[in-house]
């Protein structure tokens, strides 16, 4: 069902970008490993099978950048733009990613 | 910011319950381990710090049930109800969880 898939996608991207926008500015090795493993497992459990397969391919080609909050958030923005491209959606301007997704919560 | 926290919560619960409603009916050991690790890491990276701390406590008290789709989905419904209780929100009727979150996507 395409509507449910789109709704799930919107919810998921929101969580995904907010996690990256709140990731430590100077992560230690454990925090880096935690985020990297989380993203890999996320790609495995994501409920839309086609999406998960495509996303796993993107992760292999563009591995998560976890050296800093900014690197992680920009990486997340880039992979979302790759999905946008595939779906013929407009490109998002990644220069505003950290302010757009700062939940302060 | 309480509004952003609530929005993030709604998005996150949607993803969370949909993952559980699409989890295999008869998971193998690797699938069980994947889901369990995913949930633990999720609690570590969740961007609302207070929520994450409270949820980590719930996970310790009510460990994820991963023997089957039904067990996992009902467990997720129960822990969400524990959060609802804390926030004085109405209890959700868990008997409809698998149909409410079947994205078929
Ligand atoms: C990991 C993943 C893989 C997916 N793969 C597929 C797939 O293969 N096929 C499929 O049909 N659907 C897929 N989806 C769903 C798809 O990406 C959309 O979520 C869905 O189509 C709804 O699109 P939307 O136009 O509402 O905007 P969405 O793409 O859901 O984006 C939501 C909002 O985020 C903002 N945004 C847009 N681009 C970016 C960006 N680059 N960075 C930050 N914010 C941005 C915009 O404000 C947008 O309105 C996938 C979703 C996820 C999470
Ligand atoms: C892991 C986690 C921990 C959180 N901890 C806190 C916290 O400590 N403090 C805080 O202020 N906020 C917390 N939140 C946010 C909070 O749970 C709500 O998401 C937020 O307050 C918005 O509430 P809502 O009324 O829109 O419904 P939500 O609780 O977001 O639920 C969304 C929808 O899911 C359905 N639903 C309700 N209960 C269930 C259930 N048991 N099972 C399945 N579906 C259900 C209903 O249709 C509801 O409208 C947390 C969120 C998450 C994901």
GROMACS .gro file of C-alpha atoms and ligand atoms in nm:
model
  316
    1UNK     CA    1   0.000   0.000   0.000
    2UNK     CA    2   0.162   0.321  -0.128
    3UNK     CA    3  -0.012   0.564   0.111
    4UNK     CA    4   0.092   0.371   0.419
    5UNK     CA    5   0.444   0.339   0.280
    6UNK     CA    6   0.463   0.717   0.231
    7UNK     CA    7   0.330   0.785   0.582
    8UNK     CA    8   0.578   0.544   0.732
    9UNK     CA    9   0.856   0.706   0.529
   10UNK     CA   10   0.772   1.055   0.653
   11UNK     CA   11   0.765   0.940   1.016
   12UNK     CA   12   1.090   0.753   0.974
   13UNK     CA   13   1.283   1.035   0.808
   14UNK     CA   14   1.176   1.266   1.089
   15UNK     CA   15   1.318   1.034   1.353
   16UNK     CA   16   1.626   0.959   1.141
   17UNK     CA   17   1.727   1.323   1.084
   18UNK     CA   18   1.645   1.421   1.442
   19UNK     CA   19   1.870   1.146   1.577
   20UNK     CA   20   2.155   1.273   1.358
   21UNK     CA   21   2.093   1.639   1.450
   22UNK     CA   22   2.122   1.548   1.821
   23UNK     CA   23   2.423   1.318   1.780
   24UNK     CA   24   2.726   1.441   1.982
   25UNK     CA   25   2.935   1.714   1.820
   26UNK     CA   26   3.247   1.526   1.928
   27UNK     CA   27   3.146   1.160   1.958
   28UNK     CA   28   3.375   0.908   2.123
   29UNK     CA   29   3.446   0.567   1.970
   30UNK     CA   30   3.161   0.396   2.153
   31UNK     CA   31   2.911   0.660   2.039
   32UNK     CA   32   3.034   0.620   1.682
   33UNK     CA   33   3.000   0.242   1.697
   34UNK     CA   34   2.652   0.273   1.852
   35UNK     CA   35   2.527   0.498   1.572
   36UNK     CA   36   2.684   0.290   1.296
   37UNK     CA   37   2.535  -0.033   1.430
   38UNK     CA   38   2.198   0.132   1.486
   39UNK     CA   39   2.184   0.248   1.123
   40UNK     CA   40   2.279  -0.095   0.987
   41UNK     CA   41   2.018  -0.269   1.202
   42UNK     CA   42   1.760  -0.006   1.110
   43UNK     CA   43   1.810  -0.096   0.743
   44UNK     CA   44   1.746  -0.460   0.833
   45UNK     CA   45   1.425  -0.411   1.031
   46UNK     CA   46   1.266  -0.134   0.822
   47UNK     CA   47   0.917  -0.268   0.740
   48UNK     CA   48   0.902  -0.171   0.371
   49UNK     CA   49   1.104  -0.450   0.214
   50UNK     CA   50   1.178  -0.278  -0.119
   51UNK     CA   51   1.283   0.040   0.063
   52UNK     CA   52   1.506  -0.157   0.300
   53UNK     CA   53   1.681  -0.335   0.013
   54UNK     CA   54   1.742  -0.013  -0.176
   55UNK     CA   55   1.860   0.160   0.142
   56UNK     CA   56   2.101  -0.123   0.226
   57UNK     CA   57   2.258  -0.065  -0.116
   58UNK     CA   58   2.291   0.307  -0.041
   59UNK     CA   59   2.460   0.230   0.293
   60UNK     CA   60   2.715   0.009   0.117
   61UNK     CA   61   2.789   0.280  -0.139
   62UNK     CA   62   2.774   0.575   0.104
   63UNK     CA   63   2.871   0.451   0.452
   64UNK     CA   64   2.742   0.655   0.749
   65UNK     CA   65   2.970   0.943   0.846
   66UNK     CA   66   3.003   0.949   1.222
   67UNK     CA   67   3.303   1.167   1.305
   68UNK     CA   68   3.084   1.460   1.418
   69UNK     CA   69   2.724   1.579   1.441
   70UNK     CA   70   2.765   1.789   1.130
   71UNK     CA   71   2.918   1.504   0.928
   72UNK     CA   72   2.643   1.265   1.038
   73UNK     CA   73   2.358   1.507   0.967
   74UNK     CA   74   2.494   1.597   0.624
   75UNK     CA   75   2.542   1.232   0.541
   76UNK     CA   76   2.179   1.161   0.639
   77UNK     CA   77   2.062   1.451   0.427
   78UNK     CA   78   2.260   1.321   0.129
   79UNK     CA   79   2.120   0.969   0.146
   80UNK     CA   80   1.766   1.104   0.180
   81UNK     CA   81   1.835   1.311  -0.132
   82UNK     CA   82   1.946   0.992  -0.311
   83UNK     CA   83   1.609   0.839  -0.222
   84UNK     CA   84   1.435   1.160  -0.335
   85UNK     CA   85   1.618   1.137  -0.668
   86UNK     CA   86   1.508   0.780  -0.721
   87UNK     CA   87   1.147   0.879  -0.643
   88UNK     CA   88   1.164   1.196  -0.861
   89UNK     CA   89   1.116   1.420  -0.557
   90UNK     CA   90   1.279   1.763  -0.523
   91UNK     CA   91   1.628   1.786  -0.374
   92UNK     CA   92   1.639   1.928  -0.023
   93UNK     CA   93   1.893   2.200   0.063
   94UNK     CA   94   2.122   2.032   0.316
   95UNK     CA   95   2.264   2.359   0.449
   96UNK     CA   96   1.957   2.391   0.675
   97UNK     CA   97   1.954   2.037   0.807
   98UNK     CA   98   2.083   2.109   1.160
   99UNK     CA   99   1.832   2.387   1.226
  100UNK     CA  100   1.536   2.211   1.062
  101UNK     CA  101   1.577   1.904   1.281
  102UNK     CA  102   1.689   2.051   1.613
  103UNK     CA  103   1.409   1.923   1.837
  104UNK     CA  104   1.565   2.078   2.152
  105UNK     CA  105   1.368   1.815   2.336
  106UNK     CA  106   1.036   2.208   2.337
  107UNK     CA  107   0.724   2.007   2.420
  108UNK     CA  108   0.555   2.034   2.077
  109UNK     CA  109   0.861   1.905   1.893
  110UNK     CA  110   0.900   1.629   2.150
  111UNK     CA  111   0.538   1.522   2.096
  112UNK     CA  112   0.575   1.528   1.716
  113UNK     CA  113   0.892   1.324   1.736
  114UNK     CA  114   0.718   1.081   1.972
  115UNK     CA  115   0.425   1.028   1.735
  116UNK     CA  116   0.658   0.964   1.439
  117UNK     CA  117   0.870   0.729   1.642
  118UNK     CA  118   0.585   0.520   1.780
  119UNK     CA  119   0.451   0.477   1.426
  120UNK     CA  120   0.783   0.337   1.305
  121UNK     CA  121   0.829   0.133   1.622
  122UNK     CA  122   0.490  -0.044   1.609
  123UNK     CA  123   0.511  -0.095   1.232
  124UNK     CA  124   0.849  -0.265   1.267
  125UNK     CA  125   0.703  -0.500   1.528
  126UNK     CA  126   0.387  -0.569   1.322
  127UNK     CA  127   0.608  -0.675   1.027
  128UNK     CA  128   0.854  -0.878   1.233
  129UNK     CA  129   0.862  -1.245   1.124
  130UNK     CA  130   0.589  -1.467   1.267
  131UNK     CA  131   0.851  -1.733   1.330
  132UNK     CA  132   1.183  -1.549   1.372
  133UNK     CA  133   1.512  -1.738   1.375
  134UNK     CA  134   1.783  -1.667   1.631
  135UNK     CA  135   1.957  -1.410   1.413
  136UNK     CA  136   1.631  -1.219   1.355
  137UNK     CA  137   1.564  -1.222   1.728
  138UNK     CA  138   1.912  -1.092   1.808
  139UNK     CA  139   1.880  -0.823   1.538
  140UNK     CA  140   1.553  -0.691   1.682
  141UNK     CA  141   1.676  -0.703   2.042
  142UNK     CA  142   1.995  -0.516   1.959
  143UNK     CA  143   1.806  -0.266   1.745
  144UNK     CA  144   1.569  -0.183   2.033
  145UNK     CA  145   1.853  -0.140   2.284
  146UNK     CA  146   2.046   0.089   2.047
  147UNK     CA  147   1.727   0.279   1.965
  148UNK     CA  148   1.691   0.361   2.337
  149UNK     CA  149   2.048   0.493   2.335
  150UNK     CA  150   2.019   0.721   2.031
  151UNK     CA  151   1.663   0.850   2.086
  152UNK     CA  152   1.699   1.230   2.073
  153UNK     CA  153   1.478   1.321   2.371
  154UNK     CA  154   1.714   1.256   2.661
  155UNK     CA  155   1.449   1.232   2.936
  156UNK     CA  156   1.239   0.998   2.723
  157UNK     CA  157   1.540   0.781   2.643
  158UNK     CA  158   1.634   0.748   3.010
  159UNK     CA  159   1.281   0.655   3.111
  160UNK     CA  160   1.251   0.410   2.820
  161UNK     CA  161   1.584   0.243   2.909
  162UNK     CA  162   1.437   0.178   3.254
  163UNK     CA  163   1.125   0.025   3.096
  164UNK     CA  164   1.341  -0.202   2.877
  165UNK     CA  165   1.525  -0.327   3.185
  166UNK     CA  166   1.198  -0.400   3.364
  167UNK     CA  167   1.009  -0.534   3.060
  168UNK     CA  168   1.263  -0.685   2.817
  169UNK     CA  169   1.158  -0.703   2.451
  170UNK     CA  170   0.963  -1.019   2.363
  171UNK     CA  171   1.096  -1.155   2.038
  172UNK     CA  172   0.973  -1.514   2.009
  173UNK     CA  173   0.707  -1.424   1.749
  174UNK     CA  174   0.546  -1.131   1.568
  175UNK     CA  175   0.249  -1.139   1.803
  176UNK     CA  176   0.466  -1.148   2.116
  177UNK     CA  177   0.680  -0.860   1.989
  178UNK     CA  178   0.384  -0.643   1.884
  179UNK     CA  179   0.202  -0.698   2.214
  180UNK     CA  180   0.518  -0.619   2.407
  181UNK     CA  181   0.558  -0.292   2.212
  182UNK     CA  182   0.197  -0.206   2.280
  183UNK     CA  183   0.245  -0.269   2.651
  184UNK     CA  184   0.553  -0.051   2.685
  185UNK     CA  185   0.381   0.230   2.492
  186UNK     CA  186   0.092   0.197   2.739
  187UNK     CA  187   0.341   0.231   3.026
  188UNK     CA  188   0.457   0.560   2.872
  189UNK     CA  189   0.092   0.663   2.823
  190UNK     CA  190   0.027   0.592   3.190
  191UNK     CA  191   0.322   0.807   3.298
  192UNK     CA  192   0.196   1.090   3.075
  193UNK     CA  193  -0.169   1.047   3.187
  194UNK     CA  194  -0.278   0.948   2.837
  195UNK     CA  195  -0.555   0.693   2.769
  196UNK     CA  196  -0.466   0.325   2.752
  197UNK     CA  197  -0.471   0.179   2.401
  198UNK     CA  198  -0.650  -0.153   2.338
  199UNK     CA  199  -0.367  -0.389   2.239
  200UNK     CA  200  -0.599  -0.646   2.078
  201UNK     CA  201  -0.600  -0.434   1.758
  202UNK     CA  202  -0.227  -0.370   1.738
  203UNK     CA  203  -0.148  -0.607   1.449
  204UNK     CA  204  -0.422  -0.470   1.224
  205UNK     CA  205  -0.368  -0.103   1.317
  206UNK     CA  206  -0.001  -0.119   1.219
  207UNK     CA  207  -0.002  -0.354   0.922
  208UNK     CA  208   0.148  -0.125   0.657
  209UNK     CA  209   0.142  -0.397   0.389
  210UNK     CA  210   0.417  -0.196   0.228
  211LIG     C1  211   1.513   0.454   0.458
  211LIG     C2  212   1.397   0.482   0.365
  211LIG     C3  213   1.394   0.429   0.238
  211LIG     C4  214   1.285   0.452   0.153
  211LIG     N1  215   1.283   0.394   0.029
  211LIG     C5  216   1.173   0.408  -0.049
  211LIG     C6  217   1.163   0.340  -0.174
  211LIG     O1  218   1.257   0.269  -0.215
  211LIG     N2  219   1.047   0.355  -0.247
  211LIG     C7  220   0.943   0.432  -0.203
  211LIG     O2  221   0.841   0.443  -0.269
  211LIG     N3  222   0.952   0.498  -0.085
  211LIG     C8  223   1.063   0.488  -0.007
  211LIG     N4  224   1.068   0.553   0.114
  211LIG     C9  225   0.964   0.651   0.148
  211LIG    C10  226   0.996   0.787   0.083
  211LIG     O3  227   1.131   0.825   0.104
  211LIG    C11  228   0.909   0.901   0.141
  211LIG     O4  229   0.919   0.903   0.281
  211LIG    C12  230   0.762   0.893   0.103
  211LIG     O5  231   0.749   0.878  -0.036
  211LIG    C13  232   0.687   1.021   0.146
  211LIG     O6  233   0.748   1.130   0.078
  211LIG     P1  234   0.728   1.282   0.112
  211LIG     O7  235   0.718   1.352  -0.019
  211LIG     O8  236   0.619   1.303   0.210
  211LIG     O9  237   0.867   1.333   0.179
  211LIG     P2  238   0.976   1.250   0.258
  211LIG    O10  239   1.081   1.204   0.162
  211LIG    O11  240   0.913   1.149   0.347
  211LIG    O12  241   1.042   1.362   0.349
  211LIG    C14  242   0.968   1.419   0.457
  211LIG    C15  243   1.008   1.564   0.471
  211LIG    O13  244   1.146   1.573   0.499
  211LIG    C16  245   1.204   1.686   0.432
  211LIG     N5  246   1.313   1.639   0.346
  211LIG    C17  247   1.310   1.606   0.214
  211LIG     N6  248   1.432   1.568   0.173
  211LIG    C18  249   1.513   1.576   0.280
  211LIG    C19  250   1.652   1.552   0.300
  211LIG     N7  251   1.732   1.512   0.202
  211LIG     N8  252   1.703   1.572   0.425
  211LIG    C20  253   1.624   1.615   0.524
  211LIG     N9  254   1.493   1.641   0.511
  211LIG    C21  255   1.438   1.622   0.390
  211LIG    C22  256   1.092   1.755   0.360
  211LIG    O14  257   1.043   1.856   0.445
  211LIG    C23  258   0.989   1.645   0.343
  211LIG    O15  259   0.859   1.695   0.336
  211LIG    C24  260   1.177   0.531   0.199
  211LIG    C25  261   1.180   0.585   0.329
  211LIG    C26  262   1.287   0.561   0.412
  211LIG    C27  263   1.287   0.619   0.551
  212LIG     C1  264   1.035   0.563   2.336
  212LIG     C2  265   0.957   0.686   2.368
  212LIG     C3  266   0.961   0.738   2.497
  212LIG     C4  267   0.892   0.856   2.527
  212LIG     N1  268   0.902   0.907   2.653
  212LIG     C5  269   0.842   1.027   2.681
  212LIG     C6  270   0.859   1.090   2.809
  212LIG     O1  271   0.926   1.034   2.899
  212LIG     N2  272   0.801   1.212   2.829
  212LIG     C7  273   0.729   1.276   2.731
  212LIG     O2  274   0.678   1.386   2.754
  212LIG     N3  275   0.709   1.216   2.611
  212LIG     C8  276   0.765   1.096   2.583
  212LIG     N4  277   0.749   1.040   2.460
  212LIG     C9  278   0.652   1.100   2.365
  212LIG    C10  279   0.509   1.051   2.397
  212LIG     O3  280   0.505   0.911   2.415
  212LIG    C11  281   0.411   1.085   2.285
  212LIG     O4  282   0.462   1.037   2.160
  212LIG    C12  283   0.381   1.233   2.269
  212LIG     O5  284   0.344   1.287   2.393
  212LIG    C13  285   0.267   1.254   2.167
  212LIG     O6  286   0.152   1.188   2.218
  212LIG     P1  287   0.018   1.155   2.139
  212LIG     O7  288  -0.094   1.182   2.234
  212LIG     O8  289   0.016   1.223   2.009
  212LIG     O9  290   0.019   0.997   2.114
  212LIG     P2  291   0.140   0.897   2.105
  212LIG    O10  292   0.166   0.839   2.241
  212LIG    O11  293   0.254   0.957   2.032
  212LIG    O12  294   0.080   0.780   2.016
  212LIG    C14  295   0.054   0.802   1.877
  212LIG    C15  296  -0.069   0.722   1.838
  212LIG    O13  297  -0.045   0.585   1.860
  212LIG    C16  298  -0.161   0.518   1.907
  212LIG     N5  299  -0.131   0.455   2.037
  212LIG    C17  300  -0.147   0.503   2.162
  212LIG     N6  301  -0.106   0.413   2.253
  212LIG    C18  302  -0.063   0.306   2.183
  212LIG    C19  303  -0.011   0.179   2.220
  212LIG     N7  304   0.006   0.145   2.349
  212LIG     N8  305   0.024   0.094   2.123
  212LIG    C20  306   0.007   0.127   1.994
  212LIG     N9  307  -0.044   0.243   1.952
  212LIG    C21  308  -0.079   0.332   2.046
  212LIG    C22  309  -0.270   0.622   1.916
  212LIG    O14  310  -0.342   0.617   1.794
  212LIG    C23  311  -0.192   0.752   1.924
  212LIG    O15  312  -0.262   0.862   1.873
  212LIG    C24  313   0.817   0.922   2.426
  212LIG    C25  314   0.814   0.869   2.298
  212LIG    C26  315   0.882   0.753   2.267
  212LIG    C27  316   0.879   0.699   2.128
   0.00000   0.00000   0.00000
